[in-house]
Amino acid sequence: MSNDVDFDLSSDQWEVLKGLRNPASTGRLSKAYVVEGLVKLGLIVINDGVPAITPTGRKVLVRGSCRLLDLVA
């Protein structure tokens, strides 16, 4: 049984997820609409005004890592 869901995220959304993978992140994100979209997808949550990546968001980030290589090129 697989619970994998393929998310078609924009490059801005990938950047936000990458930025949140580090717990020492300042939590300051410039594009509120990107954060709102990721919250709606369940990939991040807002705790006391600070965004944090969810377990689902972490899985998407790890599984999508190969796509991120394409963004760098």
PDB file of N, CA, C and O in Angstrom:
ATOM      1  N   MET A   1       0.841  -1.176   0.000  1.00  0.00           N
ATOM      2  CA  MET A   1       0.000   0.000   0.000  1.00  0.00           C
ATOM      3  C   MET A   1       0.885   1.238   0.000  1.00  0.00           C
ATOM      4  O   MET A   1       1.837   1.339   0.744  1.00  0.00           O
ATOM      5  N   SER A   2       0.550   2.178  -0.835  1.00  0.00           N
ATOM      6  CA  SER A   2       1.352   3.383  -0.964  1.00  0.00           C
ATOM      7  C   SER A   2       0.495   4.617  -0.710  1.00  0.00           C
ATOM      8  O   SER A   2      -0.574   4.761  -1.263  1.00  0.00           O
ATOM      9  N   ASN A   3       1.000   5.485   0.151  1.00  0.00           N
ATOM     10  CA  ASN A   3       0.317   6.741   0.442  1.00  0.00           C
ATOM     11  C   ASN A   3       0.973   7.904  -0.285  1.00  0.00           C
ATOM     12  O   ASN A   3       0.702   9.053   0.009  1.00  0.00           O
ATOM     13  N   ASP A   4       1.853   7.586  -1.235  1.00  0.00           N
ATOM     14  CA  ASP A   4       2.580   8.631  -1.940  1.00  0.00           C
ATOM     15  C   ASP A   4       1.636   9.464  -2.788  1.00  0.00           C
ATOM     16  O   ASP A   4       0.770   8.944  -3.468  1.00  0.00           O
ATOM     17  N   VAL A   5       1.833  10.748  -2.712  1.00  0.00           N
ATOM     18  CA  VAL A   5       1.069  11.672  -3.530  1.00  0.00           C
ATOM     19  C   VAL A   5       2.080  12.517  -4.283  1.00  0.00           C
ATOM     20  O   VAL A   5       3.028  13.028  -3.712  1.00  0.00           O
ATOM     21  N   ASP A   6       1.859  12.648  -5.569  1.00  0.00           N
ATOM     22  CA  ASP A   6       2.767  13.434  -6.385  1.00  0.00           C
ATOM     23  C   ASP A   6       2.265  14.873  -6.421  1.00  0.00           C
ATOM     24  O   ASP A   6       1.178  15.146  -6.900  1.00  0.00           O
ATOM     25  N   PHE A   7       3.054  15.785  -5.886  1.00  0.00           N
ATOM     26  CA  PHE A   7       2.702  17.198  -5.873  1.00  0.00           C
ATOM     27  C   PHE A   7       3.453  17.893  -7.000  1.00  0.00           C
ATOM     28  O   PHE A   7       4.653  17.708  -7.161  1.00  0.00           O
ATOM     29  N   ASP A   8       2.758  18.685  -7.771  1.00  0.00           N
ATOM     30  CA  ASP A   8       3.368  19.465  -8.838  1.00  0.00           C
ATOM     31  C   ASP A   8       3.594  20.870  -8.286  1.00  0.00           C
ATOM     32  O   ASP A   8       2.758  21.756  -8.458  1.00  0.00           O
ATOM     33  N   LEU A   9       4.728  21.056  -7.624  1.00  0.00           N
ATOM     34  CA  LEU A   9       5.017  22.313  -6.948  1.00  0.00           C
ATOM     35  C   LEU A   9       5.799  23.250  -7.854  1.00  0.00           C
ATOM     36  O   LEU A   9       6.591  22.818  -8.690  1.00  0.00           O
ATOM     37  N   SER A  10       5.582  24.538  -7.646  1.00  0.00           N
ATOM     38  CA  SER A  10       6.344  25.544  -8.384  1.00  0.00           C
ATOM     39  C   SER A  10       7.747  25.640  -7.795  1.00  0.00           C
ATOM     40  O   SER A  10       8.023  25.144  -6.701  1.00  0.00           O
ATOM     41  N   SER A  11       8.634  26.304  -8.507  1.00  0.00           N
ATOM     42  CA  SER A  11      10.002  26.465  -7.994  1.00  0.00           C
ATOM     43  C   SER A  11      10.002  27.264  -6.691  1.00  0.00           C
ATOM     44  O   SER A  11      10.795  26.987  -5.790  1.00  0.00           O
ATOM     45  N   ASP A  12       9.082  28.242  -6.568  1.00  0.00           N
ATOM     46  CA  ASP A  12       8.981  29.004  -5.314  1.00  0.00           C
ATOM     47  C   ASP A  12       8.578  28.096  -4.153  1.00  0.00           C
ATOM     48  O   ASP A  12       9.105  28.221  -3.047  1.00  0.00           O
ATOM     49  N   GLN A  13       7.633  27.187  -4.411  1.00  0.00           N
ATOM     50  CA  GLN A  13       7.200  26.265  -3.357  1.00  0.00           C
ATOM     51  C   GLN A  13       8.329  25.329  -2.953  1.00  0.00           C
ATOM     52  O   GLN A  13       8.516  25.061  -1.771  1.00  0.00           O
ATOM     53  N   TRP A  14       9.095  24.844  -3.933  1.00  0.00           N
ATOM     54  CA  TRP A  14      10.239  23.992  -3.597  1.00  0.00           C
ATOM     55  C   TRP A  14      11.233  24.756  -2.741  1.00  0.00           C
ATOM     56  O   TRP A  14      11.796  24.214  -1.777  1.00  0.00           O
ATOM     57  N   GLU A  15      11.477  26.007  -3.093  1.00  0.00           N
ATOM     58  CA  GLU A  15      12.442  26.817  -2.332  1.00  0.00           C
ATOM     59  C   GLU A  15      11.995  26.995  -0.884  1.00  0.00           C
ATOM     60  O   GLU A  15      12.800  26.931   0.033  1.00  0.00           O
ATOM     61  N   VAL A  16      10.694  27.226  -0.678  1.00  0.00           N
ATOM     62  CA  VAL A  16      10.184  27.375   0.689  1.00  0.00           C
ATOM     63  C   VAL A  16      10.367  26.071   1.459  1.00  0.00           C
ATOM     64  O   VAL A  16      10.845  26.077   2.598  1.00  0.00           O
ATOM     65  N   LEU A  17      10.009  24.943   0.847  1.00  0.00           N
ATOM     66  CA  LEU A  17      10.189  23.652   1.525  1.00  0.00           C
ATOM     67  C   LEU A  17      11.651  23.410   1.854  1.00  0.00           C
ATOM     68  O   LEU A  17      11.980  22.971   2.960  1.00  0.00           O
ATOM     69  N   LYS A  18      12.542  23.688   0.912  1.00  0.00           N
ATOM     70  CA  LYS A  18      13.969  23.504   1.168  1.00  0.00           C
ATOM     71  C   LYS A  18      14.423  24.380   2.323  1.00  0.00           C
ATOM     72  O   LYS A  18      15.208  23.964   3.165  1.00  0.00           O
ATOM     73  N   GLY A  19      13.922  25.603   2.368  1.00  0.00           N
ATOM     74  CA  GLY A  19      14.310  26.521   3.435  1.00  0.00           C
ATOM     75  C   GLY A  19      13.828  26.090   4.806  1.00  0.00           C
ATOM     76  O   GLY A  19      14.463  26.394   5.816  1.00  0.00           O
ATOM     77  N   LEU A  20      12.718  25.363   4.850  1.00  0.00           N
ATOM     78  CA  LEU A  20      12.160  24.946   6.133  1.00  0.00           C
ATOM     79  C   LEU A  20      12.720  23.622   6.637  1.00  0.00           C
ATOM     80  O   LEU A  20      12.434  23.212   7.752  1.00  0.00           O
ATOM     81  N   ARG A  21      13.537  22.950   5.847  1.00  0.00           N
ATOM     82  CA  ARG A  21      14.054  21.649   6.293  1.00  0.00           C
ATOM     83  C   ARG A  21      15.036  21.800   7.441  1.00  0.00           C
ATOM     84  O   ARG A  21      15.269  20.885   8.194  1.00  0.00           O
ATOM     85  N   ASN A  22      15.594  22.988   7.606  1.00  0.00           N
ATOM     86  CA  ASN A  22      16.531  23.260   8.686  1.00  0.00           C
ATOM     87  C   ASN A  22      15.763  23.845   9.870  1.00  0.00           C
ATOM     88  O   ASN A  22      15.205  24.931   9.757  1.00  0.00           O
ATOM     89  N   PRO A  23      15.729  23.144  11.004  1.00  0.00           N
ATOM     90  CA  PRO A  23      14.974  23.648  12.159  1.00  0.00           C
ATOM     91  C   PRO A  23      15.455  25.007  12.662  1.00  0.00           C
ATOM     92  O   PRO A  23      14.717  25.726  13.307  1.00  0.00           O
ATOM     93  N   ALA A  24      16.673  25.373  12.332  1.00  0.00           N
ATOM     94  CA  ALA A  24      17.201  26.667  12.774  1.00  0.00           C
ATOM     95  C   ALA A  24      16.763  27.796  11.854  1.00  0.00           C
ATOM     96  O   ALA A  24      17.194  28.929  12.004  1.00  0.00           O
ATOM     97  N   SER A  25      15.884  27.488  10.901  1.00  0.00           N
ATOM     98  CA  SER A  25      15.390  28.504   9.963  1.00  0.00           C
ATOM     99  C   SER A  25      14.749  29.650  10.733  1.00  0.00           C
ATOM    100  O   SER A  25      14.087  29.456  11.744  1.00  0.00           O
ATOM    101  N   THR A  26      14.916  30.846  10.216  1.00  0.00           N
ATOM    102  CA  THR A  26      14.359  32.019  10.888  1.00  0.00           C
ATOM    103  C   THR A  26      12.851  32.083  10.764  1.00  0.00           C
ATOM    104  O   THR A  26      12.193  32.789  11.503  1.00  0.00           O
ATOM    105  N   GLY A  27      12.313  31.352   9.776  1.00  0.00           N
ATOM    106  CA  GLY A  27      10.874  31.362   9.585  1.00  0.00           C
ATOM    107  C   GLY A  27      10.378  32.568   8.818  1.00  0.00           C
ATOM    108  O   GLY A  27       9.199  32.710   8.590  1.00  0.00           O
ATOM    109  N   ARG A  28      11.290  33.437   8.377  1.00  0.00           N
ATOM    110  CA  ARG A  28      10.894  34.620   7.621  1.00  0.00           C
ATOM    111  C   ARG A  28      10.843  34.264   6.149  1.00  0.00           C
ATOM    112  O   ARG A  28      11.857  33.982   5.547  1.00  0.00           O
ATOM    113  N   LEU A  29       9.650  34.253   5.608  1.00  0.00           N
ATOM    114  CA  LEU A  29       9.456  33.916   4.205  1.00  0.00           C
ATOM    115  C   LEU A  29       8.806  35.094   3.516  1.00  0.00           C
ATOM    116  O   LEU A  29       7.839  35.659   4.014  1.00  0.00           O
ATOM    117  N   SER A  30       9.337  35.458   2.354  1.00  0.00           N
ATOM    118  CA  SER A  30       8.887  36.670   1.696  1.00  0.00           C
ATOM    119  C   SER A  30       7.588  36.518   0.911  1.00  0.00           C
ATOM    120  O   SER A  30       6.918  37.500   0.670  1.00  0.00           O
ATOM    121  N   LYS A  31       7.245  35.335   0.484  1.00  0.00           N
ATOM    122  CA  LYS A  31       6.081  35.153  -0.381  1.00  0.00           C
ATOM    123  C   LYS A  31       4.963  34.454   0.383  1.00  0.00           C
ATOM    124  O   LYS A  31       4.868  33.237   0.414  1.00  0.00           O
ATOM    125  N   ALA A  32       4.090  35.257   0.969  1.00  0.00           N
ATOM    126  CA  ALA A  32       3.004  34.721   1.801  1.00  0.00           C
ATOM    127  C   ALA A  32       2.076  33.812   1.011  1.00  0.00           C
ATOM    128  O   ALA A  32       1.606  32.805   1.529  1.00  0.00           O
ATOM    129  N   TYR A  33       1.826  34.134  -0.262  1.00  0.00           N
ATOM    130  CA  TYR A  33       0.917  33.309  -1.053  1.00  0.00           C
ATOM    131  C   TYR A  33       1.488  31.900  -1.276  1.00  0.00           C
ATOM    132  O   TYR A  33       0.740  30.933  -1.354  1.00  0.00           O
ATOM    133  N   VAL A  34       2.811  31.787  -1.335  1.00  0.00           N
ATOM    134  CA  VAL A  34       3.443  30.471  -1.484  1.00  0.00           C
ATOM    135  C   VAL A  34       3.243  29.674  -0.202  1.00  0.00           C
ATOM    136  O   VAL A  34       2.880  28.497  -0.237  1.00  0.00           O
ATOM    137  N   VAL A  35       3.446  30.329   0.924  1.00  0.00           N
ATOM    138  CA  VAL A  35       3.264  29.672   2.218  1.00  0.00           C
ATOM    139  C   VAL A  35       1.814  29.225   2.377  1.00  0.00           C
ATOM    140  O   VAL A  35       1.552  28.086   2.776  1.00  0.00           O
ATOM    141  N   GLU A  36       0.875  30.085   2.033  1.00  0.00           N
ATOM    142  CA  GLU A  36      -0.546  29.736   2.141  1.00  0.00           C
ATOM    143  C   GLU A  36      -0.880  28.511   1.290  1.00  0.00           C
ATOM    144  O   GLU A  36      -1.624  27.631   1.719  1.00  0.00           O
ATOM    145  N   GLY A  37      -0.328  28.451   0.088  1.00  0.00           N
ATOM    146  CA  GLY A  37      -0.563  27.306  -0.783  1.00  0.00           C
ATOM    147  C   GLY A  37      -0.018  26.014  -0.194  1.00  0.00           C
ATOM    148  O   GLY A  37      -0.658  24.964  -0.266  1.00  0.00           O
ATOM    149  N   LEU A  38       1.161  26.095   0.411  1.00  0.00           N
ATOM    150  CA  LEU A  38       1.761  24.902   1.020  1.00  0.00           C
ATOM    151  C   LEU A  38       0.993  24.465   2.265  1.00  0.00           C
ATOM    152  O   LEU A  38       0.886  23.269   2.545  1.00  0.00           O
ATOM    153  N   VAL A  39       0.435  25.427   2.996  1.00  0.00           N
ATOM    154  CA  VAL A  39      -0.404  25.092   4.153  1.00  0.00           C
ATOM    155  C   VAL A  39      -1.654  24.354   3.675  1.00  0.00           C
ATOM    156  O   VAL A  39      -2.033  23.332   4.247  1.00  0.00           O
ATOM    157  N   LYS A  40      -2.278  24.852   2.611  1.00  0.00           N
ATOM    158  CA  LYS A  40      -3.476  24.203   2.068  1.00  0.00           C
ATOM    159  C   LYS A  40      -3.193  22.781   1.604  1.00  0.00           C
ATOM    160  O   LYS A  40      -4.049  21.909   1.692  1.00  0.00           O
ATOM    161  N   LEU A  41      -1.974  22.546   1.096  1.00  0.00           N
ATOM    162  CA  LEU A  41      -1.590  21.207   0.658  1.00  0.00           C
ATOM    163  C   LEU A  41      -1.197  20.299   1.821  1.00  0.00           C
ATOM    164  O   LEU A  41      -0.997  19.107   1.632  1.00  0.00           O
ATOM    165  N   GLY A  42      -1.057  20.889   3.021  1.00  0.00           N
ATOM    166  CA  GLY A  42      -0.669  20.103   4.190  1.00  0.00           C
ATOM    167  C   GLY A  42       0.820  19.828   4.269  1.00  0.00           C
ATOM    168  O   GLY A  42       1.259  18.941   4.998  1.00  0.00           O
ATOM    169  N   LEU A  43       1.616  20.611   3.542  1.00  0.00           N
ATOM    170  CA  LEU A  43       3.059  20.393   3.526  1.00  0.00           C
ATOM    171  C   LEU A  43       3.789  21.197   4.588  1.00  0.00           C
ATOM    172  O   LEU A  43       4.893  20.834   4.993  1.00  0.00           O
ATOM    173  N   ILE A  44       3.160  22.276   5.030  1.00  0.00           N
ATOM    174  CA  ILE A  44       3.698  23.038   6.155  1.00  0.00           C
ATOM    175  C   ILE A  44       2.547  23.463   7.062  1.00  0.00           C
ATOM    176  O   ILE A  44       1.384  23.441   6.659  1.00  0.00           O
ATOM    177  N   VAL A  45       2.896  23.815   8.288  1.00  0.00           N
ATOM    178  CA  VAL A  45       1.935  24.347   9.255  1.00  0.00           C
ATOM    179  C   VAL A  45       2.522  25.640   9.814  1.00  0.00           C
ATOM    180  O   VAL A  45       3.721  25.871   9.747  1.00  0.00           O
ATOM    181  N   ILE A  46       1.659  26.455  10.375  1.00  0.00           N
ATOM    182  CA  ILE A  46       2.095  27.683  11.031  1.00  0.00           C
ATOM    183  C   ILE A  46       1.866  27.502  12.531  1.00  0.00           C
ATOM    184  O   ILE A  46       0.738  27.325  12.969  1.00  0.00           O
ATOM    185  N   ASN A  47       2.946  27.514  13.293  1.00  0.00           N
ATOM    186  CA  ASN A  47       2.883  27.394  14.753  1.00  0.00           C
ATOM    187  C   ASN A  47       3.390  28.686  15.371  1.00  0.00           C
ATOM    188  O   ASN A  47       4.554  29.041  15.186  1.00  0.00           O
ATOM    189  N   ASP A  48       2.508  29.382  16.068  1.00  0.00           N
ATOM    190  CA  ASP A  48       2.862  30.662  16.694  1.00  0.00           C
ATOM    191  C   ASP A  48       3.479  31.626  15.682  1.00  0.00           C
ATOM    192  O   ASP A  48       4.452  32.312  15.972  1.00  0.00           O
ATOM    193  N   GLY A  49       2.923  31.642  14.473  1.00  0.00           N
ATOM    194  CA  GLY A  49       3.386  32.557  13.446  1.00  0.00           C
ATOM    195  C   GLY A  49       4.637  32.121  12.697  1.00  0.00           C
ATOM    196  O   GLY A  49       5.125  32.829  11.841  1.00  0.00           O
ATOM    197  N   VAL A  50       5.151  30.937  13.033  1.00  0.00           N
ATOM    198  CA  VAL A  50       6.374  30.441  12.405  1.00  0.00           C
ATOM    199  C   VAL A  50       6.046  29.208  11.570  1.00  0.00           C
ATOM    200  O   VAL A  50       5.479  28.248  12.083  1.00  0.00           O
ATOM    201  N   PRO A  51       6.393  29.221  10.279  1.00  0.00           N
ATOM    202  CA  PRO A  51       6.119  28.048   9.439  1.00  0.00           C
ATOM    203  C   PRO A  51       7.039  26.887   9.782  1.00  0.00           C
ATOM    204  O   PRO A  51       8.203  27.086  10.122  1.00  0.00           O
ATOM    205  N   ALA A  52       6.493  25.680   9.714  1.00  0.00           N
ATOM    206  CA  ALA A  52       7.267  24.465   9.974  1.00  0.00           C
ATOM    207  C   ALA A  52       6.829  23.394   8.984  1.00  0.00           C
ATOM    208  O   ALA A  52       5.644  23.284   8.659  1.00  0.00           O
ATOM    209  N   ILE A  53       7.775  22.621   8.527  1.00  0.00           N
ATOM    210  CA  ILE A  53       7.480  21.563   7.567  1.00  0.00           C
ATOM    211  C   ILE A  53       6.813  20.390   8.285  1.00  0.00           C
ATOM    212  O   ILE A  53       7.164  20.065   9.416  1.00  0.00           O
ATOM    213  N   THR A  54       5.824  19.796   7.635  1.00  0.00           N
ATOM    214  CA  THR A  54       5.124  18.636   8.197  1.00  0.00           C
ATOM    215  C   THR A  54       5.829  17.361   7.742  1.00  0.00           C
ATOM    216  O   THR A  54       6.664  17.393   6.829  1.00  0.00           O
ATOM    217  N   PRO A  55       5.503  16.227   8.366  1.00  0.00           N
ATOM    218  CA  PRO A  55       6.079  14.959   7.886  1.00  0.00           C
ATOM    219  C   PRO A  55       5.767  14.712   6.407  1.00  0.00           C
ATOM    220  O   PRO A  55       6.624  14.244   5.660  1.00  0.00           O
ATOM    221  N   THR A  56       4.571  15.068   5.970  1.00  0.00           N
ATOM    222  CA  THR A  56       4.219  14.917   4.558  1.00  0.00           C
ATOM    223  C   THR A  56       5.085  15.833   3.700  1.00  0.00           C
ATOM    224  O   THR A  56       5.578  15.434   2.643  1.00  0.00           O
ATOM    225  N   GLY A  57       5.291  17.053   4.156  1.00  0.00           N
ATOM    226  CA  GLY A  57       6.144  17.989   3.429  1.00  0.00           C
ATOM    227  C   GLY A  57       7.563  17.480   3.303  1.00  0.00           C
ATOM    228  O   GLY A  57       8.209  17.612   2.258  1.00  0.00           O
ATOM    229  N   ARG A  58       8.067  16.862   4.370  1.00  0.00           N
ATOM    230  CA  ARG A  58       9.414  16.300   4.346  1.00  0.00           C
ATOM    231  C   ARG A  58       9.510  15.162   3.326  1.00  0.00           C
ATOM    232  O   ARG A  58      10.473  15.056   2.575  1.00  0.00           O
ATOM    233  N   LYS A  59       8.470  14.309   3.297  1.00  0.00           N
ATOM    234  CA  LYS A  59       8.452  13.205   2.326  1.00  0.00           C
ATOM    235  C   LYS A  59       8.430  13.738   0.902  1.00  0.00           C
ATOM    236  O   LYS A  59       9.129  13.231   0.034  1.00  0.00           O
ATOM    237  N   VAL A  60       7.611  14.755   0.663  1.00  0.00           N
ATOM    238  CA  VAL A  60       7.534  15.350  -0.672  1.00  0.00           C
ATOM    239  C   VAL A  60       8.887  15.938  -1.059  1.00  0.00           C
ATOM    240  O   VAL A  60       9.341  15.781  -2.192  1.00  0.00           O
ATOM    241  N   LEU A  61       9.538  16.588  -0.126  1.00  0.00           N
ATOM    242  CA  LEU A  61      10.843  17.186  -0.392  1.00  0.00           C
ATOM    243  C   LEU A  61      11.869  16.116  -0.743  1.00  0.00           C
ATOM    244  O   LEU A  61      12.608  16.243  -1.716  1.00  0.00           O
ATOM    245  N   VAL A  62      11.893  15.033   0.016  1.00  0.00           N
ATOM    246  CA  VAL A  62      12.851  13.958  -0.244  1.00  0.00           C
ATOM    247  C   VAL A  62      12.548  13.279  -1.578  1.00  0.00           C
ATOM    248  O   VAL A  62      13.434  13.057  -2.393  1.00  0.00           O
ATOM    249  N   ARG A  63      11.284  12.967  -1.812  1.00  0.00           N
ATOM    250  CA  ARG A  63      10.908  12.290  -3.063  1.00  0.00           C
ATOM    251  C   ARG A  63      11.081  13.200  -4.277  1.00  0.00           C
ATOM    252  O   ARG A  63      11.339  12.735  -5.369  1.00  0.00           O
ATOM    253  N   GLY A  64      10.952  14.487  -4.074  1.00  0.00           N
ATOM    254  CA  GLY A  64      11.071  15.431  -5.176  1.00  0.00           C
ATOM    255  C   GLY A  64      12.475  15.939  -5.408  1.00  0.00           C
ATOM    256  O   GLY A  64      12.691  16.793  -6.268  1.00  0.00           O
ATOM    257  N   SER A  65      13.425  15.432  -4.661  1.00  0.00           N
ATOM    258  CA  SER A  65      14.799  15.922  -4.768  1.00  0.00           C
ATOM    259  C   SER A  65      15.345  15.825  -6.192  1.00  0.00           C
ATOM    260  O   SER A  65      16.064  16.696  -6.643  1.00  0.00           O
ATOM    261  N   CYS A  66      14.984  14.766  -6.914  1.00  0.00           N
ATOM    262  CA  CYS A  66      15.476  14.635  -8.286  1.00  0.00           C
ATOM    263  C   CYS A  66      14.933  15.750  -9.169  1.00  0.00           C
ATOM    264  O   CYS A  66      15.606  16.216 -10.081  1.00  0.00           O
ATOM    265  N   ARG A  67      13.725  16.212  -8.887  1.00  0.00           N
ATOM    266  CA  ARG A  67      13.162  17.336  -9.652  1.00  0.00           C
ATOM    267  C   ARG A  67      13.925  18.618  -9.352  1.00  0.00           C
ATOM    268  O   ARG A  67      14.041  19.497 -10.187  1.00  0.00           O
ATOM    269  N   LEU A  68      14.400  18.741  -8.124  1.00  0.00           N
ATOM    270  CA  LEU A  68      15.123  19.948  -7.742  1.00  0.00           C
ATOM    271  C   LEU A  68      16.424  20.082  -8.524  1.00  0.00           C
ATOM    272  O   LEU A  68      16.881  21.184  -8.795  1.00  0.00           O
ATOM    273  N   LEU A  69      17.014  18.949  -8.900  1.00  0.00           N
ATOM    274  CA  LEU A  69      18.226  19.008  -9.710  1.00  0.00           C
ATOM    275  C   LEU A  69      17.962  19.671 -11.047  1.00  0.00           C
ATOM    276  O   LEU A  69      18.804  20.388 -11.574  1.00  0.00           O
ATOM    277  N   ASP A  70      16.779  19.443 -11.597  1.00  0.00           N
ATOM    278  CA  ASP A  70      16.409  20.073 -12.865  1.00  0.00           C
ATOM    279  C   ASP A  70      16.278  21.582 -12.707  1.00  0.00           C
ATOM    280  O   ASP A  70      16.555  22.327 -13.644  1.00  0.00           O
ATOM    281  N   LEU A  71      15.865  22.051 -11.546  1.00  0.00           N
ATOM    282  CA  LEU A  71      15.707  23.486 -11.322  1.00  0.00           C
ATOM    283  C   LEU A  71      17.049  24.197 -11.260  1.00  0.00           C
ATOM    284  O   LEU A  71      17.166  25.364 -11.602  1.00  0.00           O
ATOM    285  N   VAL A  72      18.083  23.476 -10.822  1.00  0.00           N
ATOM    286  CA  VAL A  72      19.412  24.069 -10.682  1.00  0.00           C
ATOM    287  C   VAL A  72      20.047  24.276 -12.045  1.00  0.00           C
ATOM    288  O   VAL A  72      20.743  25.247 -12.272  1.00  0.00           O
ATOM    289  N   ALA A  73      19.794  23.356 -12.951  1.00  0.00           N
ATOM    290  CA  ALA A  73      20.436  23.403 -14.282  1.00  0.00           C
ATOM    291  C   ALA A  73      19.998  24.571 -15.114  1.00  0.00           C
ATOM    292  O   ALA A  73      19.145  25.297 -14.943  1.00  0.00           O
TER     293      ALA A  73
END
